[in-house]
Coordinates of C-alpha atoms and ligand atoms in Angstrom, one line a residue:
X1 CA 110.4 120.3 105.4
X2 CA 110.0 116.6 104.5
X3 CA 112.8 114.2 103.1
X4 CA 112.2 113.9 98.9
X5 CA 110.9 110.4 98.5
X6 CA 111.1 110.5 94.6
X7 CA 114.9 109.4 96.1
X8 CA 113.9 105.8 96.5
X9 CA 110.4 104.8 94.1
X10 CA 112.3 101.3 94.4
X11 CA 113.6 99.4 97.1
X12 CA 117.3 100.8 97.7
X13 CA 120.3 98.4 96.4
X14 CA 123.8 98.4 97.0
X15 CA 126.3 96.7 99.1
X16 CA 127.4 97.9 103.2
X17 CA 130.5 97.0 104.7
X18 CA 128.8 96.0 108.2
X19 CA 127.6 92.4 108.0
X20 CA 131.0 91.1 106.5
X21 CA 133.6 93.6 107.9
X22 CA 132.0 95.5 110.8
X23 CA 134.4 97.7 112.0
X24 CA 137.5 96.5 110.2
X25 CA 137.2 98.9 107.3
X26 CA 139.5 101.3 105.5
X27 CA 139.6 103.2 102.2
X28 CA 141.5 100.3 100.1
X29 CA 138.7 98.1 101.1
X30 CA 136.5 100.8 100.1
X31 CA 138.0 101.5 96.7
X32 CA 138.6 97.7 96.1
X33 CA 135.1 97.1 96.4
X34 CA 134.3 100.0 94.4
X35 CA 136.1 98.3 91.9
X36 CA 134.7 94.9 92.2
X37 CA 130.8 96.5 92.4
X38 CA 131.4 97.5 88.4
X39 CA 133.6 94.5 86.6
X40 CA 131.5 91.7 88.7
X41 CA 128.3 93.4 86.5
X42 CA 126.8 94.6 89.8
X43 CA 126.3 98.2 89.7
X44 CA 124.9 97.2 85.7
X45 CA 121.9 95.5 87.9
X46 CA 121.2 98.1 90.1
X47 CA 123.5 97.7 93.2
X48 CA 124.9 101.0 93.1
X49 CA 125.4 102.5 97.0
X50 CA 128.7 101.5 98.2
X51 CA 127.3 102.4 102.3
X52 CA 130.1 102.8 105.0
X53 CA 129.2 101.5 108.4
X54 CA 130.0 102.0 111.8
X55 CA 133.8 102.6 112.1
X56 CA 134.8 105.3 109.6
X57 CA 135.1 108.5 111.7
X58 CA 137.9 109.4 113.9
X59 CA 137.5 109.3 117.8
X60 CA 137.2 112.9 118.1
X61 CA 135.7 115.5 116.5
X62 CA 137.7 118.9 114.6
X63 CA 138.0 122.2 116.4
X64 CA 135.2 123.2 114.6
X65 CA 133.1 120.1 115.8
X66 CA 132.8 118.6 112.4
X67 CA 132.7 114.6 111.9
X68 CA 136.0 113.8 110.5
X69 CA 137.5 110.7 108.6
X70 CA 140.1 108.3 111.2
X71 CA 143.4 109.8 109.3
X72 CA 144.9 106.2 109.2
X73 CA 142.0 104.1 107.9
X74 CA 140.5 106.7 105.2
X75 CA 143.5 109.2 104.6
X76 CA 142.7 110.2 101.5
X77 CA 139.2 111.3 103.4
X78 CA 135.6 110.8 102.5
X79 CA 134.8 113.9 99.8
X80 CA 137.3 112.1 98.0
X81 CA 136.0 108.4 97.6
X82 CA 132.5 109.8 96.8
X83 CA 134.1 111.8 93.8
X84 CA 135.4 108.4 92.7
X85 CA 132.2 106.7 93.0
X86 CA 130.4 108.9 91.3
X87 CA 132.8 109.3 88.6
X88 CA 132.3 105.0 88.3
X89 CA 128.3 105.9 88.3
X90 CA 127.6 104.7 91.7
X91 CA 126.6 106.9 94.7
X92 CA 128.7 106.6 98.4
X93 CA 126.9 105.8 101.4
X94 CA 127.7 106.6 105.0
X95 CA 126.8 106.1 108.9
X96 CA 125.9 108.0 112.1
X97 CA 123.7 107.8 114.7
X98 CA 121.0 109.6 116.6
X99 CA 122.7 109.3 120.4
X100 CA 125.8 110.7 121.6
X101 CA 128.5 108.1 120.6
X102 CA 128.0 104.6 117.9
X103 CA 127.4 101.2 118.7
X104 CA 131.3 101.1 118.1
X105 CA 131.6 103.7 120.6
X106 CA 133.0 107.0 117.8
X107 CA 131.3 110.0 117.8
X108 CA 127.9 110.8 116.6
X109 CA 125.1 113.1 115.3
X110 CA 123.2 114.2 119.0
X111 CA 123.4 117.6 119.4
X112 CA 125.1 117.9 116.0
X113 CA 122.4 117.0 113.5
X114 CA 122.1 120.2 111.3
X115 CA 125.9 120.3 111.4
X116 CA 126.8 116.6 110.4
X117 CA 124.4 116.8 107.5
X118 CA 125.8 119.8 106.2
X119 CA 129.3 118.2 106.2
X120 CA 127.9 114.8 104.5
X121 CA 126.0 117.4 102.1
X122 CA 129.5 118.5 101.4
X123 CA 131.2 115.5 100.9
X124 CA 129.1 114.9 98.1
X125 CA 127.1 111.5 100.2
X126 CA 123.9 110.1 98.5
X127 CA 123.2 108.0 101.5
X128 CA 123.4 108.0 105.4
X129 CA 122.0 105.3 107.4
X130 CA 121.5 106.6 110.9
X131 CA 121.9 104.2 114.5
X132 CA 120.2 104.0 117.3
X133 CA 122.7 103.5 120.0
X134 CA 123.4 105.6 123.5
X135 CA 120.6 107.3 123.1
X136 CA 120.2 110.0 125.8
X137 CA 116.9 109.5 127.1
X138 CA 117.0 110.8 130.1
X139 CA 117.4 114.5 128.1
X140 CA 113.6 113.8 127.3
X141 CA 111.8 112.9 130.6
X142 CA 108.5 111.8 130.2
X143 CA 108.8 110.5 126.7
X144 CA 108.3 107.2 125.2
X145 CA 111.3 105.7 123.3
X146 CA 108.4 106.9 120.0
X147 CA 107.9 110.1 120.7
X148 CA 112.3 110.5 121.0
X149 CA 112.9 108.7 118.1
X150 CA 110.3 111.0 116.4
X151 CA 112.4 114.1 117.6
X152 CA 115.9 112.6 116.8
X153 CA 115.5 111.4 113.6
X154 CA 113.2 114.1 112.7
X155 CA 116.0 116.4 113.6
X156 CA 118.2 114.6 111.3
X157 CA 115.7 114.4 108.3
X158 CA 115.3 118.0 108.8
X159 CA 119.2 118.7 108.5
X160 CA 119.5 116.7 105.7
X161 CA 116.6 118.2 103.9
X162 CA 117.5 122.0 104.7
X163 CA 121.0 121.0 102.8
X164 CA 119.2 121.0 99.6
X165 CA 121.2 118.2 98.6
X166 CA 119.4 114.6 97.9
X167 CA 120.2 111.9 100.4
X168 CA 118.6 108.9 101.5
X169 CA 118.2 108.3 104.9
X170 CA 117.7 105.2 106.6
X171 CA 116.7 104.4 109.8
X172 CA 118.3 102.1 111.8
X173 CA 116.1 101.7 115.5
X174 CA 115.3 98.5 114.9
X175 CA 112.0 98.6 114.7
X176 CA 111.7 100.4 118.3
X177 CA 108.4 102.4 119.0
X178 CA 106.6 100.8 115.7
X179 CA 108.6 102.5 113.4
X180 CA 107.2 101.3 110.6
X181 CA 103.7 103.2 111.6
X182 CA 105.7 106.8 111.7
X183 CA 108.7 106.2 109.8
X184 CA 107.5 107.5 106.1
X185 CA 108.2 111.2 105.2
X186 CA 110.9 111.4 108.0
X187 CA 112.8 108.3 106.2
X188 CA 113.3 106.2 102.8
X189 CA 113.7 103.2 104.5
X190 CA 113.5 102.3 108.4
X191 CA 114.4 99.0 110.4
X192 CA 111.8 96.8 111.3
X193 CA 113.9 93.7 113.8
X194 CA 116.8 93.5 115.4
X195 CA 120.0 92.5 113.6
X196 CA 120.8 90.2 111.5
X197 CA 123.1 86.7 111.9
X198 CA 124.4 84.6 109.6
X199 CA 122.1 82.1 110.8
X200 CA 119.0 81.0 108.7
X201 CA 117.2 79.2 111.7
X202 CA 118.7 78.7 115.1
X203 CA 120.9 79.8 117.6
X204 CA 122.3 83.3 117.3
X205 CA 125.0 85.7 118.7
X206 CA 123.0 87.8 121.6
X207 CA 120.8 90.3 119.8
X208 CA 120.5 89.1 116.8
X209 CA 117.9 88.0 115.0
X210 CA 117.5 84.6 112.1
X211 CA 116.4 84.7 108.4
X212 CA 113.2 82.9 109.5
X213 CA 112.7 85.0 112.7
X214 CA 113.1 87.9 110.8
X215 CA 110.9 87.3 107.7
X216 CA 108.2 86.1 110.3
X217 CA 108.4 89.7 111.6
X218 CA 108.2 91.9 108.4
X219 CA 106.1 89.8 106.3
X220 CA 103.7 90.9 108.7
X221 CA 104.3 94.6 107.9
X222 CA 103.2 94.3 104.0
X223 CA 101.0 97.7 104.2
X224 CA 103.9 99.7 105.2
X225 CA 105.7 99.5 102.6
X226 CA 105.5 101.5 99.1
X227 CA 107.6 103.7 96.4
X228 CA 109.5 106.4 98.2
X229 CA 109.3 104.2 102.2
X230 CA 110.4 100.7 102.7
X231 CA 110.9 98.2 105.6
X232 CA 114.0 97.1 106.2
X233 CA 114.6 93.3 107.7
X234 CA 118.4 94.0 107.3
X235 CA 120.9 93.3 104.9
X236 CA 121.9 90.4 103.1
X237 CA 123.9 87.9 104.7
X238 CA 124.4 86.2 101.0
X239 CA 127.7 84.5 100.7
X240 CA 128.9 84.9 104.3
X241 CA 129.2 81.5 104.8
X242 CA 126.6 80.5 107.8
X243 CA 123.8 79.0 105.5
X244 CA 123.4 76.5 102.7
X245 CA 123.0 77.3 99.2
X246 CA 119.1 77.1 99.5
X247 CA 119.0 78.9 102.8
X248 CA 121.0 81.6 101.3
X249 CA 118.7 81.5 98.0
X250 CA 115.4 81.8 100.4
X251 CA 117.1 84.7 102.2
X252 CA 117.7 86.4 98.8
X253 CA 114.0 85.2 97.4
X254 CA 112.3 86.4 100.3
X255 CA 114.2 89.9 100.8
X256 CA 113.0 90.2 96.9
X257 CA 109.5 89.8 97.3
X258 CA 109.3 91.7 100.5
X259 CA 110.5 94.9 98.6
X260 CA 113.3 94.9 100.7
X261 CA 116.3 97.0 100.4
X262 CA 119.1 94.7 98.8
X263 CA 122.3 95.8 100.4
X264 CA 125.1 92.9 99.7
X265 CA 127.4 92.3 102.8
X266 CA 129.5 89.6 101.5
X267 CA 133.5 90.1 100.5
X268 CA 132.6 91.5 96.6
X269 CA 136.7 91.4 96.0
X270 CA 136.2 87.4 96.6
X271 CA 132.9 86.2 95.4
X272 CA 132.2 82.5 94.9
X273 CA 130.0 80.9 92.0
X274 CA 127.4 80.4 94.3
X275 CA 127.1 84.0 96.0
X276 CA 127.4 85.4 92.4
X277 CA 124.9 83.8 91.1
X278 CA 122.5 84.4 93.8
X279 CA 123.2 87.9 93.9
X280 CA 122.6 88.3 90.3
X281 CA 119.4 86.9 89.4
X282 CA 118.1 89.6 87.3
X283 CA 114.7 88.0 87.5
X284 CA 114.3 88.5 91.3
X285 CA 115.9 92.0 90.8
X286 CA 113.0 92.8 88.8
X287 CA 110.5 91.4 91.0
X288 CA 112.2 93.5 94.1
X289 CA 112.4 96.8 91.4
X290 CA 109.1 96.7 90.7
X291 CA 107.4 99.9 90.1
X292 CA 104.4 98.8 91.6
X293 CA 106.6 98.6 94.8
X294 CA 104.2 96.1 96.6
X295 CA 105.5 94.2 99.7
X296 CA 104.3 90.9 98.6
X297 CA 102.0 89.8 101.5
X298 CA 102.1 86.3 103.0
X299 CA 98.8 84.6 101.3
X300 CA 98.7 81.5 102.6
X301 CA 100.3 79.6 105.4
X302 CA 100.2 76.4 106.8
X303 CA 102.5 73.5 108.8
X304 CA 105.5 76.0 108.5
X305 CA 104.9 76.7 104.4
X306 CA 104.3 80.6 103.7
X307 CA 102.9 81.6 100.5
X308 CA 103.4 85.3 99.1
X309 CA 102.0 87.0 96.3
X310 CA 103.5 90.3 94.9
X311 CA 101.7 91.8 92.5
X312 CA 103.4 93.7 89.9
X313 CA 103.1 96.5 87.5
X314 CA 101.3 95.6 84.4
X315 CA 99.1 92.8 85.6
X316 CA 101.7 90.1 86.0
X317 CA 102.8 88.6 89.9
X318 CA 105.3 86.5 91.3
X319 CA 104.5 84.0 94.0
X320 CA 106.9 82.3 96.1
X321 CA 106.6 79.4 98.5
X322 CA 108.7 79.3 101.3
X323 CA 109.2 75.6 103.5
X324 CA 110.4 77.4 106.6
X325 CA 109.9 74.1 108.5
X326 CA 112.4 71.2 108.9
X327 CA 111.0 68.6 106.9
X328 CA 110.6 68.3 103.0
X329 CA 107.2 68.4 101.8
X330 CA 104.9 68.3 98.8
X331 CA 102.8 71.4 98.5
X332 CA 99.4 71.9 96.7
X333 CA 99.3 75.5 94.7
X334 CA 95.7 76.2 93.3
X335 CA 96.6 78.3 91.0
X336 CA 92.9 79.2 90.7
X337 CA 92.3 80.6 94.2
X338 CA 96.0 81.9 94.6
X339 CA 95.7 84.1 92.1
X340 CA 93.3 83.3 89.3
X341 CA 91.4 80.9 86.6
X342 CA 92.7 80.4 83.6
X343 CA 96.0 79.2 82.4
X344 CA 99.2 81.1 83.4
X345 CA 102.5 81.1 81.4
X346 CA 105.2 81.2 84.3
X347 CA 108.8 80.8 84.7
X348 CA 110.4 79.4 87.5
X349 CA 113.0 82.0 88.5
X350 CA 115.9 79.8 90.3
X351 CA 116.2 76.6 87.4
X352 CA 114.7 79.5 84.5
X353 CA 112.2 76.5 83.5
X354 CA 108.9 77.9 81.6
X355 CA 105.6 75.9 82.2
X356 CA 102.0 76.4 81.4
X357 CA 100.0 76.0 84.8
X358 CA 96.2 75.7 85.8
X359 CA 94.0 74.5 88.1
X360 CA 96.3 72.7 90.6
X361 CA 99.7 71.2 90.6
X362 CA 102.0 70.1 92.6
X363 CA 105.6 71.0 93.7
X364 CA 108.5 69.4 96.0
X365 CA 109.7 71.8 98.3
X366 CA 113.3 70.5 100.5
X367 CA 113.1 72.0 103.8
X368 CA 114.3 75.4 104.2
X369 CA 113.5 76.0 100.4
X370 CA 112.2 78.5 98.4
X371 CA 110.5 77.7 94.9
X372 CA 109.3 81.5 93.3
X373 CA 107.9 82.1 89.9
X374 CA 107.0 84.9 87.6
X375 CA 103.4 84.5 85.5
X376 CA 104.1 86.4 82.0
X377 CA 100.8 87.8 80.3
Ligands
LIG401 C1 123.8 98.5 114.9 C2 123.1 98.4 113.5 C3 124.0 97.6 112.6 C4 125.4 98.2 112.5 C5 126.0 98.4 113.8 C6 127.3 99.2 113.8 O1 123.9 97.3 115.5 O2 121.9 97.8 113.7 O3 123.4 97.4 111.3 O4 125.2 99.4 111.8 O5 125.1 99.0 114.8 O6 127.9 99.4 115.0

């Protein structure tokens, strides 16, 4: 039995608690944000799983040895807040993990697969994104760290698809074993780095991973990716407060053209001008929604400048250049050999500027900066 992939033809969108909250979550901030996802116009452009990370179940399991809800933080239980979402026309997300506790530490799916996906089945969840921590490998001697992961989340994929009820599952190993190469038909979407920080270039808490390092990594992963299975460099640290405004507007750019899932993790009950606008360029939307669901590969690159071209459905592309280095500079597209002769109508998707383009031009590109356009036939 394989996982239904007509769940995610797109790049999944939506917003996770994690990367702004980790575990300090409870059901007001879940219901706030519920809130916040439909009158800031979000769920309207497509962000429409609200995804509860680490933190949400209680330190035991029932009697029965069911996942349940921690009665303080979500008293009103889980069943409950999906009902709501659904009723607002958005679909309710939520976390375990393949070994035998969290990264927090709670209890989780080994042993239990069949069992916890039946429960989330029952609560109604569209969504579960499923860790990689305390693994038990030494259950498995003689195994690579591929061949568990194969078994663990194939055993989870297999609960969830003998519930009958659709789910997306993510994959959250980080990229271990070459996920990527394995990963489609078990999962929608699977982790290709470590985590991310709220860094775009630089020095980051232990384990974690930079914009840059990150989209160094995945852009390198293009052929993976495709309607119903995605990479996944991590979600959005947009609005968190660690980057500029045109870091943060790379981050977003690139994530789009990669066909990355686009899971907010900024404070939605306090969003700035900035964050908002980012967040809701309906232009890059589309580019990242794109039926053709291409993972725009890197064309060009040279003295810390990537190129990537994502082709899109109906003949048209959008190509971004990204100045990953620490110096401005002037680049030279030829629009000829980058994509092809002739002239092309584009529009610049960050100042919404329409040009006519051919041959070669031209552009000033600040250090860290991303300049993306859309050709229109
Ligand atoms: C891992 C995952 C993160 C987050 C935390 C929760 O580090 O990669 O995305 O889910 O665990 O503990």
């Amino acid at each position: 039995m394989a996982l239904n992939p007509s769940l995610s033809p797109t790049p999944p969108m939506g917003f996770n608690t994690w990367n702004r909250f980790a575990g300090s979550i409870n059901q007001d901030l879940i219901e706030e944000t519920m809130s916040a996802m439909i009158e800031e116009g979000l769920a309207r452009l497509g962000y429409v799983y609200l995804n509860i990370d680490d933190g949400w179940m209680a330190p035991e399991r029932n009697p029965q040895g069911e996942l349940v809800p921690d009665p303080e933080r979500f008293p009103g239980g889980i069943a409950r807040l999906a009902e709501r979402a659904h009723a607002a026309g958005l679909k309710l997300g939520i976390y375990s993990c393949c070994g035998t506790k969290t990264c927090m530490g709670l209890p989780a799916s080994y042993g239990h697969e069949s069992q916890d996906a039946k429960t989330f089945a029952s609560w109604g969840i569209d969504y579960l994104k499923q860790d990689w921590c305390s693994v038990p490998y030494e259950d498995f001697p003689g195994k690579s760290h591929r061949e568990v992961a194969q078994e663990l989340y194939g055993r989870i994929s297999q609960g969830i698809a003998a519930t009958n009820h659709p789910m997306v599952l993510s994959m959250c190993n980080w990229g271990d074993g070459e996920s990527w190469q394995w990963a489609r038909g078990i999962a929608h979407l699977w982790r290709t780095t470590s985590d991310i920080a709220d860094v775009f270039c630089g020095e980051t808490p232990q384990g974690a991973w930079d914009v840059v390092r990150i989209f160094e990594k995945n852009s390198q992963l293009d052929e993976y990716a495709g309607p119903g299975g995605w990479n996944d460099p991590d979600m959005l640290e947009v609005g968190n407060g660690g980057m500029s405004e045109v870091e943060y507007r790379s981050h977003f750019t690139l994530w789009c053209m990669m066909a990355a899932p686009l899971l907010i993790g900024t404070d939605l009950r306090r969003l700035d001008l900035s964050t908002r606008s980012i967040l809701t360029n309906a232009d890059l939307i589309a580019v990242n929604q794109d039926a053709l669901g291409v993972q725009a590969p890197v064309v060009r690159q040279t003295d810390g400048v990537y190129t990537l071209k994502k082709p899109l459905a109906g003949g048209d592309w959008a190509l971004a250049v990204f100045n990953a280095s620490e110096t401005d500079k002037t680049v030279e597209i030829d629009w000829t050999t980058l994509v092809q002769p002739g002239n092309h109508h584009i529009k610049d998707l960050w100042s919404g500027k329409n040009e006519v383009v051919q041959g070669k031009t031209c552009v000033d590109i600040p250090s860290h900066a991303t300049q993306v356009w859309k050709r229109y036939s």
